[in-house]
PDB file of C-alpha atoms in Angstrom:
ATOM      1  CA  UNK A   1       7.768  45.142  -3.196  1.00  0.00           C
ATOM      2  CA  UNK A   2      10.415  42.726  -4.744  1.00  0.00           C
ATOM      3  CA  UNK A   3       7.167  40.483  -3.239  1.00  0.00           C
ATOM      4  CA  UNK A   4       4.995  42.640  -5.487  1.00  0.00           C
ATOM      5  CA  UNK A   5       6.827  42.078  -8.470  1.00  0.00           C
ATOM      6  CA  UNK A   6       7.397  38.751  -8.087  1.00  0.00           C
ATOM      7  CA  UNK A   7       3.673  37.761  -8.143  1.00  0.00           C
ATOM      8  CA  UNK A   8       3.203  40.510 -11.402  1.00  0.00           C
ATOM      9  CA  UNK A   9       6.496  37.302 -12.885  1.00  0.00           C
ATOM     10  CA  UNK A  10       4.840  34.741 -11.828  1.00  0.00           C
ATOM     11  CA  UNK A  11       1.175  35.697 -13.570  1.00  0.00           C
ATOM     12  CA  UNK A  12       3.385  36.520 -16.567  1.00  0.00           C
ATOM     13  CA  UNK A  13       5.293  33.447 -17.106  1.00  0.00           C
ATOM     14  CA  UNK A  14       2.582  30.660 -15.782  1.00  0.00           C
ATOM     15  CA  UNK A  15       1.122  32.783 -19.392  1.00  0.00           C
ATOM     16  CA  UNK A  16       3.752  32.840 -21.563  1.00  0.00           C
ATOM     17  CA  UNK A  17       4.971  29.063 -21.072  1.00  0.00           C
ATOM     18  CA  UNK A  18       0.629  27.651 -19.736  1.00  0.00           C
ATOM     19  CA  UNK A  19       1.188  25.657 -22.366  1.00  0.00           C
ATOM     20  CA  UNK A  20       4.583  24.460 -23.769  1.00  0.00           C
ATOM     21  CA  UNK A  21       5.842  21.791 -21.744  1.00  0.00           C
ATOM     22  CA  UNK A  22       9.040  22.028 -21.257  1.00  0.00           C
ATOM     23  CA  UNK A  23       8.395  24.753 -18.317  1.00  0.00           C
ATOM     24  CA  UNK A  24       7.796  24.130 -14.798  1.00  0.00           C
ATOM     25  CA  UNK A  25       6.741  25.786 -11.955  1.00  0.00           C
ATOM     26  CA  UNK A  26       7.910  23.461  -9.096  1.00  0.00           C
ATOM     27  CA  UNK A  27       6.347  26.460  -6.674  1.00  0.00           C
ATOM     28  CA  UNK A  28       5.918  29.176  -6.850  1.00  0.00           C
ATOM     29  CA  UNK A  29       9.053  31.171  -6.507  1.00  0.00           C
ATOM     30  CA  UNK A  30      10.467  28.052  -8.295  1.00  0.00           C
ATOM     31  CA  UNK A  31      10.682  27.091 -11.356  1.00  0.00           C
ATOM     32  CA  UNK A  32      12.208  24.484 -14.408  1.00  0.00           C
ATOM     33  CA  UNK A  33      12.548  24.994 -18.004  1.00  0.00           C
ATOM     34  CA  UNK A  34      13.823  22.140 -20.448  1.00  0.00           C
ATOM     35  CA  UNK A  35      16.753  23.386 -23.254  1.00  0.00           C
ATOM     36  CA  UNK A  36      16.850  20.974 -26.280  1.00  0.00           C
ATOM     37  CA  UNK A  37      15.064  18.290 -26.712  1.00  0.00           C
ATOM     38  CA  UNK A  38      14.268  15.310 -24.546  1.00  0.00           C
ATOM     39  CA  UNK A  39      16.730  12.933 -24.324  1.00  0.00           C
ATOM     40  CA  UNK A  40      19.735  14.524 -26.663  1.00  0.00           C
ATOM     41  CA  UNK A  41      22.638  14.041 -24.972  1.00  0.00           C
ATOM     42  CA  UNK A  42      22.934  18.540 -25.669  1.00  0.00           C
ATOM     43  CA  UNK A  43      19.720  19.111 -23.227  1.00  0.00           C
ATOM     44  CA  UNK A  44      19.939  20.005 -20.042  1.00  0.00           C
ATOM     45  CA  UNK A  45      17.723  21.691 -17.534  1.00  0.00           C
ATOM     46  CA  UNK A  46      17.574  24.205 -15.703  1.00  0.00           C
ATOM     47  CA  UNK A  47      15.811  25.260 -12.556  1.00  0.00           C
ATOM     48  CA  UNK A  48      15.512  29.039 -10.896  1.00  0.00           C
ATOM     49  CA  UNK A  49      14.203  29.929  -7.322  1.00  0.00           C
ATOM     50  CA  UNK A  50      13.561  33.133  -6.674  1.00  0.00           C
ATOM     51  CA  UNK A  51      15.037  34.338  -3.041  1.00  0.00           C
ATOM     52  CA  UNK A  52      12.564  37.224  -1.352  1.00  0.00           C
ATOM     53  CA  UNK A  53      14.551  39.929  -2.415  1.00  0.00           C
ATOM     54  CA  UNK A  54      15.188  38.942  -5.607  1.00  0.00           C
ATOM     55  CA  UNK A  55      15.268  40.460  -8.620  1.00  0.00           C
ATOM     56  CA  UNK A  56      17.091  43.332  -6.971  1.00  0.00           C
ATOM     57  CA  UNK A  57      19.377  39.821  -6.142  1.00  0.00           C
ATOM     58  CA  UNK A  58      20.118  37.485  -8.759  1.00  0.00           C
ATOM     59  CA  UNK A  59      17.682  34.555  -8.523  1.00  0.00           C
ATOM     60  CA  UNK A  60      19.560  31.377  -7.271  1.00  0.00           C
ATOM     61  CA  UNK A  61      20.287  28.885 -10.743  1.00  0.00           C
ATOM     62  CA  UNK A  62      20.759  24.774 -10.865  1.00  0.00           C
ATOM     63  CA  UNK A  63      22.645  22.333 -13.350  1.00  0.00           C
ATOM     64  CA  UNK A  64      21.584  19.651 -10.328  1.00  0.00           C
ATOM     65  CA  UNK A  65      18.829  18.028 -11.134  1.00  0.00           C
ATOM     66  CA  UNK A  66      19.861  13.954 -11.806  1.00  0.00           C
ATOM     67  CA  UNK A  67      18.153  15.394 -15.660  1.00  0.00           C
ATOM     68  CA  UNK A  68      21.772  16.585 -16.354  1.00  0.00           C
ATOM     69  CA  UNK A  69      23.574  14.183 -14.577  1.00  0.00           C
ATOM     70  CA  UNK A  70      24.996  13.400 -18.034  1.00  0.00           C
ATOM     71  CA  UNK A  71      26.780  16.785 -19.084  1.00  0.00           C
ATOM     72  CA  UNK A  72      29.846  17.010 -16.588  1.00  0.00           C
ATOM     73  CA  UNK A  73      30.607  19.018 -13.950  1.00  0.00           C
ATOM     74  CA  UNK A  74      33.785  21.050 -15.927  1.00  0.00           C
ATOM     75  CA  UNK A  75      30.091  22.289 -18.589  1.00  0.00           C
ATOM     76  CA  UNK A  76      27.749  22.564 -16.872  1.00  0.00           C
ATOM     77  CA  UNK A  77      29.541  25.580 -14.034  1.00  0.00           C
ATOM     78  CA  UNK A  78      29.721  27.534 -17.248  1.00  0.00           C
ATOM     79  CA  UNK A  79      27.014  27.841 -18.057  1.00  0.00           C
ATOM     80  CA  UNK A  80      25.812  28.976 -14.303  1.00  0.00           C
ATOM     81  CA  UNK A  81      28.735  30.490 -14.851  1.00  0.00           C
ATOM     82  CA  UNK A  82      27.059  33.240 -17.910  1.00  0.00           C
ATOM     83  CA  UNK A  83      23.875  32.234 -17.313  1.00  0.00           C
ATOM     84  CA  UNK A  84      25.252  34.752 -13.647  1.00  0.00           C
ATOM     85  CA  UNK A  85      26.969  37.348 -15.946  1.00  0.00           C
ATOM     86  CA  UNK A  86      22.900  38.100 -17.815  1.00  0.00           C
ATOM     87  CA  UNK A  87      20.500  37.871 -14.581  1.00  0.00           C
ATOM     88  CA  UNK A  88      24.398  40.729 -12.942  1.00  0.00           C
ATOM     89  CA  UNK A  89      22.235  42.359 -16.442  1.00  0.00           C
ATOM     90  CA  UNK A  90      19.784  42.563 -15.322  1.00  0.00           C
ATOM     91  CA  UNK A  91      19.467  43.173 -12.314  1.00  0.00           C
ATOM     92  CA  UNK A  92      16.002  44.480 -11.118  1.00  0.00           C
ATOM     93  CA  UNK A  93      13.370  43.696 -13.518  1.00  0.00           C
ATOM     94  CA  UNK A  94      12.550  40.556 -13.987  1.00  0.00           C
ATOM     95  CA  UNK A  95      14.832  37.272 -15.383  1.00  0.00           C
ATOM     96  CA  UNK A  96      13.115  34.251 -15.002  1.00  0.00           C
ATOM     97  CA  UNK A  97      11.820  34.964 -19.319  1.00  0.00           C
ATOM     98  CA  UNK A  98      15.679  36.485 -20.232  1.00  0.00           C
ATOM     99  CA  UNK A  99      17.325  34.227 -18.461  1.00  0.00           C
ATOM    100  CA  UNK A 100      15.608  31.410 -20.124  1.00  0.00           C
ATOM    101  CA  UNK A 101      15.160  33.131 -23.274  1.00  0.00           C
ATOM    102  CA  UNK A 102      18.952  33.141 -23.390  1.00  0.00           C
ATOM    103  CA  UNK A 103      20.072  30.137 -22.344  1.00  0.00           C
ATOM    104  CA  UNK A 104      17.863  28.062 -25.353  1.00  0.00           C
ATOM    105  CA  UNK A 105      19.389  30.817 -27.521  1.00  0.00           C
ATOM    106  CA  UNK A 106      22.555  29.239 -26.918  1.00  0.00           C
ATOM    107  CA  UNK A 107      22.731  26.043 -25.735  1.00  0.00           C
ATOM    108  CA  UNK A 108      24.709  25.440 -28.816  1.00  0.00           C
ATOM    109  CA  UNK A 109      27.649  27.464 -27.369  1.00  0.00           C
ATOM    110  CA  UNK A 110      26.640  26.599 -24.315  1.00  0.00           C
ATOM    111  CA  UNK A 111      26.684  23.096 -24.068  1.00  0.00           C
ATOM    112  CA  UNK A 112      30.105  22.630 -26.741  1.00  0.00           C
ATOM    113  CA  UNK A 113      32.299  21.093 -25.053  1.00  0.00           C
ATOM    114  CA  UNK A 114      29.839  18.409 -23.766  1.00  0.00           C
ATOM    115  CA  UNK A 115      29.617  17.758 -27.440  1.00  0.00           C
ATOM    116  CA  UNK A 116      33.708  17.113 -27.803  1.00  0.00           C
ATOM    117  CA  UNK A 117      32.672  14.908 -24.831  1.00  0.00           C
ATOM    118  CA  UNK A 118      29.715  13.146 -26.198  1.00  0.00           C
ATOM    119  CA  UNK A 119      31.617  12.273 -29.071  1.00  0.00           C
ATOM    120  CA  UNK A 120      35.526  11.794 -28.187  1.00  0.00           C
ATOM    121  CA  UNK A 121      33.375   8.568 -25.776  1.00  0.00           C
ATOM    122  CA  UNK A 122      32.390   7.623 -29.382  1.00  0.00           C
ATOM    123  CA  UNK A 123      35.170   7.251 -31.149  1.00  0.00           C
ATOM    124  CA  UNK A 124      36.994   6.009 -28.312  1.00  0.00           C
ATOM    125  CA  UNK A 125      34.265   3.317 -28.545  1.00  0.00           C
ATOM    126  CA  UNK A 126      34.427   2.278 -32.033  1.00  0.00           C
ATOM    127  CA  UNK A 127      38.947   2.651 -31.837  1.00  0.00           C
ATOM    128  CA  UNK A 128      38.632  -0.371 -29.510  1.00  0.00           C
ATOM    129  CA  UNK A 129      35.276  -2.251 -31.098  1.00  0.00           C
ATOM    130  CA  UNK A 130      37.668  -1.850 -34.372  1.00  0.00           C
ATOM    131  CA  UNK A 131      41.388  -2.806 -32.352  1.00  0.00           C
ATOM    132  CA  UNK A 132      42.479  -6.210 -33.142  1.00  0.00           C
ATOM    133  CA  UNK A 133      39.242  -8.203 -34.037  1.00  0.00           C
ATOM    134  CA  UNK A 134      41.939 -10.296 -34.294  1.00  0.00           C
ATOM    135  CA  UNK A 135      44.689 -11.476 -31.379  1.00  0.00           C
ATOM    136  CA  UNK A 136      47.179 -13.837 -31.491  1.00  0.00           C
ATOM    137  CA  UNK A 137      47.898 -16.636 -29.616  1.00  0.00           C
ATOM    138  CA  UNK A 138      50.908 -18.241 -29.182  1.00  0.00           C
ATOM    139  CA  UNK A 139      51.858 -21.426 -28.424  1.00  0.00           C
ATOM    140  CA  UNK A 140      54.562 -23.670 -27.783  1.00  0.00           C
ATOM    141  CA  UNK A 141      56.521 -21.349 -30.772  1.00  0.00           C
ATOM    142  CA  UNK A 142      53.526 -21.837 -33.329  1.00  0.00           C
ATOM    143  CA  UNK A 143      51.392 -18.863 -34.129  1.00  0.00           C
ATOM    144  CA  UNK A 144      47.133 -18.949 -34.681  1.00  0.00           C
ATOM    145  CA  UNK A 145      45.486 -16.932 -34.540  1.00  0.00           C
ATOM    146  CA  UNK A 146      41.457 -16.993 -32.723  1.00  0.00           C
ATOM    147  CA  UNK A 147      39.385 -14.817 -34.647  1.00  0.00           C
ATOM    148  CA  UNK A 148      36.776 -12.267 -31.789  1.00  0.00           C
ATOM    149  CA  UNK A 149      33.399 -13.139 -31.765  1.00  0.00           C
ATOM    150  CA  UNK A 150      31.535 -10.587 -35.021  1.00  0.00           C
ATOM    151  CA  UNK A 151      27.780  -9.413 -33.359  1.00  0.00           C
ATOM    152  CA  UNK A 152      25.023  -9.344 -36.510  1.00  0.00           C
ATOM    153  CA  UNK A 153      23.289  -6.238 -36.630  1.00  0.00           C
ATOM    154  CA  UNK A 154      20.249  -7.951 -35.584  1.00  0.00           C
ATOM    155  CA  UNK A 155      22.482  -9.141 -31.980  1.00  0.00           C
ATOM    156  CA  UNK A 156      23.953  -5.141 -32.199  1.00  0.00           C
ATOM    157  CA  UNK A 157      19.998  -4.319 -32.772  1.00  0.00           C
ATOM    158  CA  UNK A 158      19.101  -5.536 -29.603  1.00  0.00           C
ATOM    159  CA  UNK A 159      21.878  -4.413 -27.367  1.00  0.00           C
ATOM    160  CA  UNK A 160      21.200  -1.521 -28.644  1.00  0.00           C
ATOM    161  CA  UNK A 161      17.207  -1.671 -27.567  1.00  0.00           C
ATOM    162  CA  UNK A 162      18.234  -2.663 -23.952  1.00  0.00           C
ATOM    163  CA  UNK A 163      20.729   0.544 -23.186  1.00  0.00           C
ATOM    164  CA  UNK A 164      20.556   4.352 -23.302  1.00  0.00           C
ATOM    165  CA  UNK A 165      22.314   7.209 -25.535  1.00  0.00           C
ATOM    166  CA  UNK A 166      25.697   6.314 -23.497  1.00  0.00           C
ATOM    167  CA  UNK A 167      25.658   2.551 -23.663  1.00  0.00           C
ATOM    168  CA  UNK A 168      24.248   2.310 -20.539  1.00  0.00           C
ATOM    169  CA  UNK A 169      21.665   0.012 -19.130  1.00  0.00           C
ATOM    170  CA  UNK A 170      19.259   1.575 -17.702  1.00  0.00           C
ATOM    171  CA  UNK A 171      18.729   1.560 -13.405  1.00  0.00           C
ATOM    172  CA  UNK A 172      17.896  -1.049 -12.185  1.00  0.00           C
ATOM    173  CA  UNK A 173      18.087  -4.382 -15.504  1.00  0.00           C
ATOM    174  CA  UNK A 174      18.989  -7.351 -13.593  1.00  0.00           C
ATOM    175  CA  UNK A 175      17.404  -6.692 -10.077  1.00  0.00           C
ATOM    176  CA  UNK A 176      15.606  -9.143  -8.612  1.00  0.00           C
ATOM    177  CA  UNK A 177      10.936  -9.777  -8.990  1.00  0.00           C
ATOM    178  CA  UNK A 178      11.123 -10.032  -5.575  1.00  0.00           C
ATOM    179  CA  UNK A 179       7.108 -10.084  -5.562  1.00  0.00           C
ATOM    180  CA  UNK A 180       6.473 -12.638  -7.537  1.00  0.00           C
ATOM    181  CA  UNK A 181      10.550 -14.290  -6.330  1.00  0.00           C
ATOM    182  CA  UNK A 182       8.315 -13.997  -3.054  1.00  0.00           C
ATOM    183  CA  UNK A 183       5.053 -15.849  -4.571  1.00  0.00           C
ATOM    184  CA  UNK A 184       6.847 -18.087  -5.524  1.00  0.00           C
ATOM    185  CA  UNK A 185       8.297 -19.411  -3.106  1.00  0.00           C
ATOM    186  CA  UNK A 186       5.192 -19.457  -0.376  1.00  0.00           C
ATOM    187  CA  UNK A 187       4.700 -16.012   0.107  1.00  0.00           C
ATOM    188  CA  UNK A 188       7.750 -16.127   2.437  1.00  0.00           C
ATOM    189  CA  UNK A 189       6.547 -17.524   5.413  1.00  0.00           C
ATOM    190  CA  UNK A 190       8.301 -19.958   7.469  1.00  0.00           C
ATOM    191  CA  UNK A 191       7.779 -23.403   8.701  1.00  0.00           C
ATOM    192  CA  UNK A 192       6.657 -23.008  12.562  1.00  0.00           C
TER     193      UNK A 192
END
């Protein structure tokens, strides 16, 4: 019976989410849905997998996708625990749509702590930038002020363009272009 229920739910999910770019069918029993706008610090990717006995048992739910690396572990655990409670209430019923919609409706509440973490990081960054724009340098009893370098708006914009929302550069930004390097050095061939 669970197999028939799964086939029916699969058809329903496909018809509901066929034009929704947030929905992805990984395989016939695993689905991903992006909750929130892409690239936004408050978005997350929910993965729901059905076991053999689903919907008589709760589905496996995961937030372990690379997309969710920006989310604190404690927040992921809280989201999964609350989704698990929703799944328990719907045992025996097709619940993937219900879980996705519940997560969409409660995204702000689910991610509220994440917002505090993001704000704290931003405030820490601003505080560090504002701390001691001038440093005191004591040289032989005399006090001289050494000005800290100030960045122009254009310099700050260039830095922001090269970094992601966390102020980090993308993976591989400093990698050597091996192909270009080999072509300049003779293709890596050794003289014999």
